[in-house]
XYZ file of C-alpha atoms in Angstrom:
349
model
C 101.467 101.539 122.907
C 99.295 102.763 125.823
C 96.402 100.895 126.720
C 93.027 102.676 126.528
C 92.299 104.437 129.950
C 88.910 103.921 131.553
C 87.767 107.530 130.185
C 88.836 106.685 126.906
C 86.783 103.420 126.635
C 83.783 105.415 127.767
C 84.441 108.084 124.804
C 84.656 105.352 122.222
C 81.498 103.714 123.661
C 79.644 106.789 123.346
C 80.944 107.627 119.922
C 79.658 104.042 118.719
C 76.503 104.605 120.500
C 75.480 108.090 119.311
C 77.739 108.456 116.021
C 79.049 111.591 117.183
C 82.839 111.399 117.531
C 84.118 111.952 121.149
C 87.301 110.121 120.717
C 89.325 109.962 117.492
C 92.357 107.914 118.334
C 93.694 107.743 114.865
C 94.377 110.625 112.510
C 95.860 109.975 109.095
C 97.585 112.839 107.414
C 98.402 113.074 103.737
C 101.075 115.899 104.081
C 102.039 116.082 100.510
C 100.422 115.189 97.044
C 103.351 114.124 95.089
C 105.130 110.864 95.040
C 108.556 109.660 93.926
C 107.177 106.370 92.551
C 105.127 105.454 89.445
C 103.306 102.376 90.670
C 101.355 100.154 88.616
C 98.478 100.384 91.152
C 98.088 103.884 92.024
C 97.807 107.251 90.135
C 98.817 109.624 92.743
C 102.252 110.403 90.804
C 100.169 111.575 87.731
C 99.242 114.722 89.714
C 102.665 115.603 90.703
C 102.709 118.904 88.959
C 99.990 120.085 91.640
C 102.434 120.172 94.732
C 99.847 120.470 97.301
C 100.803 119.913 100.900
C 99.784 120.501 104.545
C 101.802 123.243 106.346
C 102.368 123.818 110.184
C 100.051 126.969 109.636
C 97.516 124.722 108.301
C 97.133 122.200 111.167
C 97.963 124.612 114.045
C 94.377 126.206 114.255
C 93.099 122.685 114.749
C 95.112 121.531 117.473
C 92.873 122.366 120.415
C 90.152 120.513 118.441
C 92.564 117.544 118.069
C 93.305 117.484 121.648
C 89.571 117.411 122.634
C 89.116 114.569 120.296
C 91.963 112.704 122.048
C 93.937 111.962 118.864
C 96.831 109.796 120.108
C 98.313 108.229 116.966
C 99.336 110.187 113.559
C 99.881 108.410 110.413
C 101.656 110.381 107.572
C 100.419 108.826 104.569
C 100.711 110.002 100.873
C 101.824 110.643 98.224
C 105.436 110.566 99.717
C 105.415 112.531 102.943
C 109.279 112.760 102.595
C 108.707 115.056 99.704
C 107.333 117.692 101.926
C 109.154 120.924 101.961
C 109.456 120.914 105.659
C 108.121 117.811 107.120
C 109.767 118.181 110.335
C 108.226 121.299 111.556
C 104.889 119.469 111.036
C 106.021 116.532 112.934
C 107.253 118.817 115.699
C 103.831 120.217 115.907
C 102.304 116.851 116.089
C 104.770 115.540 118.859
C 105.261 118.477 120.841
C 101.802 120.060 121.139
C 99.632 117.218 120.635
C 102.037 114.525 122.088
C 101.009 111.875 119.316
C 102.801 108.979 118.200
C 103.766 109.196 114.566
C 103.993 106.784 111.932
C 105.577 107.303 108.477
C 104.230 105.603 105.539
C 107.028 105.633 102.803
C 108.058 104.350 99.592
C 111.729 104.073 100.983
C 113.214 105.916 98.264
C 114.202 108.756 100.188
C 114.837 107.197 103.751
C 118.500 107.061 103.552
C 118.763 110.918 103.191
C 116.318 111.756 105.879
C 117.152 108.723 108.378
C 118.412 111.116 111.158
C 115.277 113.144 111.101
C 112.980 110.109 110.820
C 114.291 108.652 113.866
C 114.231 111.905 115.795
C 110.617 112.633 114.944
C 108.794 109.297 113.946
C 108.166 106.395 116.269
C 108.092 103.861 113.502
C 108.046 103.631 109.549
C 106.005 101.413 107.153
C 107.588 100.969 103.746
C 106.112 99.614 100.590
C 107.920 96.286 99.517
C 106.115 94.728 96.355
C 108.465 91.919 95.585
C 111.835 90.700 95.108
C 114.236 93.172 93.617
C 113.245 92.797 89.933
C 109.428 92.656 90.548
C 109.575 95.439 93.116
C 111.304 97.632 90.663
C 108.942 96.970 87.913
C 105.891 97.526 89.871
C 107.420 100.899 91.527
C 108.517 102.187 88.009
C 111.337 103.575 89.309
C 115.229 102.305 88.604
C 116.918 100.797 91.644
C 113.678 101.232 94.117
C 114.766 97.990 95.757
C 118.242 98.954 96.467
C 117.245 102.583 97.694
C 114.770 100.827 100.067
C 117.291 98.566 101.343
C 119.729 101.624 101.793
C 116.968 103.489 103.699
C 116.215 100.663 106.018
C 119.960 100.106 106.727
C 120.438 103.871 107.638
C 117.448 103.687 110.035
C 118.714 100.624 111.885
C 122.243 101.903 111.895
C 121.161 104.996 113.717
C 118.908 103.021 116.124
C 118.851 99.179 115.756
C 115.473 98.830 117.755
C 113.707 101.428 115.493
C 110.861 99.668 114.022
C 110.523 99.302 110.357
C 107.651 97.124 108.881
C 106.509 96.712 105.302
C 103.294 96.112 103.445
C 102.881 94.575 100.059
C 100.324 95.074 97.844
C 99.052 92.082 95.988
C 98.068 92.220 92.306
C 98.837 90.691 89.061
C 102.451 91.501 88.725
C 103.453 90.024 92.086
C 101.037 87.333 93.471
C 103.472 84.517 92.426
C 106.316 86.546 94.248
C 104.846 86.527 97.746
C 107.294 83.927 99.179
C 109.971 85.971 97.873
C 108.421 89.033 99.457
C 108.908 87.191 102.762
C 112.532 86.381 102.158
C 113.010 89.707 101.074
C 111.612 91.275 104.251
C 113.965 89.154 106.272
C 117.092 90.090 104.111
C 116.176 93.871 104.510
C 116.143 93.445 108.329
C 112.400 94.572 108.433
C 110.620 93.744 111.612
C 107.116 92.650 110.193
C 105.432 92.425 106.663
C 101.738 92.617 105.959
C 99.700 91.937 102.794
C 96.656 93.537 101.396
C 94.851 93.284 97.911
C 95.291 96.026 95.379
C 92.264 98.410 95.227
C 90.832 98.602 91.765
C 87.248 99.516 92.683
C 87.148 102.990 94.081
C 88.109 106.603 93.192
C 90.899 106.719 95.988
C 94.619 107.461 95.007
C 93.932 110.263 92.387
C 91.244 108.321 90.429
C 88.388 110.636 90.482
C 86.364 108.796 87.702
C 87.793 105.052 88.729
C 89.314 102.697 86.341
C 87.856 101.292 83.350
C 87.752 97.483 82.704
C 91.055 97.501 80.812
C 92.982 99.329 83.569
C 91.457 97.056 86.197
C 92.565 94.009 84.380
C 96.209 95.396 84.295
C 96.343 95.012 88.158
C 93.846 92.653 89.297
C 93.968 88.838 88.995
C 92.060 86.778 86.640
C 90.062 83.476 87.488
C 93.112 81.072 86.569
C 95.657 83.712 88.497
C 93.353 83.724 91.427
C 93.622 79.908 91.543
C 97.135 80.144 91.431
C 97.256 82.700 94.290
C 95.340 80.222 96.339
C 98.129 77.835 95.971
C 100.732 80.328 96.697
C 99.057 81.282 99.954
C 98.725 77.705 101.055
C 102.265 77.007 100.382
C 103.401 80.041 102.254
C 101.044 79.118 105.269
C 102.766 75.605 105.336
C 106.294 76.821 104.815
C 106.452 79.867 106.961
C 104.664 78.721 110.168
C 107.341 80.114 112.230
C 106.889 83.471 110.674
C 103.117 83.424 111.296
C 103.607 82.088 114.720
C 106.239 84.937 115.588
C 103.854 87.627 114.093
C 106.720 88.477 111.362
C 103.791 87.924 108.993
C 101.091 90.174 110.442
C 98.075 88.403 109.104
C 96.961 85.022 110.411
C 96.647 82.231 107.733
C 92.803 82.667 107.979
C 93.231 86.238 107.358
C 95.632 85.806 104.288
C 93.262 83.368 102.787
C 91.041 86.341 102.506
C 93.082 87.567 99.503
C 92.064 85.011 97.011
C 88.586 85.345 98.210
C 88.710 88.825 97.404
C 90.133 88.261 93.728
C 87.511 85.550 93.195
C 84.887 87.998 94.120
C 86.157 90.585 91.674
C 85.695 88.093 88.972
C 82.254 87.273 89.972
C 83.053 83.816 91.412
C 81.627 84.321 95.093
C 81.027 87.043 97.583
C 83.396 89.322 98.812
C 84.882 88.546 102.412
C 82.914 89.821 105.539
C 83.999 93.439 106.060
C 84.979 94.140 109.731
C 85.737 97.867 109.895
C 84.983 100.946 112.494
C 87.283 103.380 110.519
C 84.742 106.226 110.192
C 84.005 106.048 113.914
C 87.725 105.978 115.327
C 89.856 107.629 112.501
C 89.669 110.330 109.781
C 91.853 111.134 106.797
C 93.322 114.678 105.944
C 94.399 114.985 102.350
C 97.100 117.420 101.165
C 94.467 119.906 99.956
C 92.693 119.780 103.129
C 89.783 117.682 102.106
C 88.708 115.467 105.357
C 87.487 112.078 104.703
C 85.882 109.416 106.934
C 88.479 106.820 105.288
C 90.430 106.708 102.301
C 87.546 105.602 100.111
C 84.516 107.435 101.155
C 83.799 110.944 99.919
C 85.087 114.094 101.632
C 83.149 115.577 104.346
C 84.637 119.145 104.234
C 87.745 120.762 104.417
C 89.968 122.108 107.177
C 90.307 125.438 105.408
C 86.855 126.169 105.812
C 85.820 124.620 109.091
C 87.339 123.108 112.069
C 88.363 119.345 112.065
C 86.139 118.321 114.865
C 83.021 120.367 113.437
C 83.594 118.596 110.114
C 83.397 115.206 111.675
C 80.409 116.104 113.890
C 78.524 117.861 111.265
C 75.027 116.750 110.667
C 76.019 115.108 107.301
C 78.860 113.148 108.909
C 76.751 112.040 111.842
C 74.069 110.966 109.422
C 76.787 109.348 107.425
C 77.956 106.944 110.170
C 74.558 106.280 111.482
C 73.234 104.874 108.185
C 76.586 103.210 107.230
C 76.612 99.120 107.182
C 79.963 98.341 106.301
C 78.772 94.790 105.041
C 76.113 96.480 102.616
C 77.934 99.749 101.398
C 79.172 99.046 97.979
C 82.640 100.775 98.868
C 82.990 98.938 102.041
C 82.069 95.644 100.646
C 85.100 95.933 98.280
C 87.483 97.590 100.734
C 90.972 96.268 100.739
C 92.287 98.328 103.848
C 89.959 98.028 106.746
C 90.640 99.300 110.336
C 88.769 97.499 113.593
C 89.851 99.351 116.823
C 88.278 97.696 119.707
C 86.967 99.849 122.635
C 89.783 98.833 124.674
C 92.532 98.729 122.067
C 96.064 99.990 122.904
C 97.242 103.073 120.757
């Protein structure tokens, strides 16, 4: 990672003050709309027949604008980016003409097959790890998902032992009791870090245009009694894995990990949601497989790269007004957000 230059610091300060984006350190691309899992907490796979994707030709006209916005980090999200018909031409464009760092988010199922290309074109990979073998497979809805993930991580490490591979675990009803085993599995798989976040059950993200009804929410979110059990699980994890917190193997601090049961308590009407600390709409943007541009995963689209330059969309009167009026601790979407981003003025990218 590279520390923010004095000029970059000024650009970020100007963006925060004027709400006009002068620096966009992070760009999240969803290159492909399909997914190779059928996860309990996500509906992206339900639209697999649509097969939308971003091509090199879609992104190329926006390169000059991305350079003007000083994009330094591109995250390939999904769906599953490795299902893209030619992901590496897209990565070549990002790496060679934009000079940005590339992070691949992946289910892990196809990593072994694409390991040489991943190591060549990406700087790091974050995989989904939802539990020990049986729990992970049940949540992913795919046979042998854990073993395929393990094979993918092993293939990357065989090619480049120091290649960074981290994991993220989405905490939900099916795996909250398994969190200690998630940490153990992350060690066993040879991962470099593990992080946790609560399952999103409140927004229209992840192919849920109408949101979820109460019955669907109850399948994923924790009940009041389950939340109490999660509190005990977290406290045991804090006590028993002190070394993993100290080393950074568990990304969250104990205080941040304790936000998980607080979040589920709030969903059950048993207290306020944890304070939201986020500046994602000022420092990042999301471009979906159909070209839609969002200020983050959860807020509504501001435009499409097929209709206007990305820079123009992010600095349209509508987008500037959105950022100017957004109070992340009052906005109902932000208050319930499970995936915040807080990038400081001097933060490294």
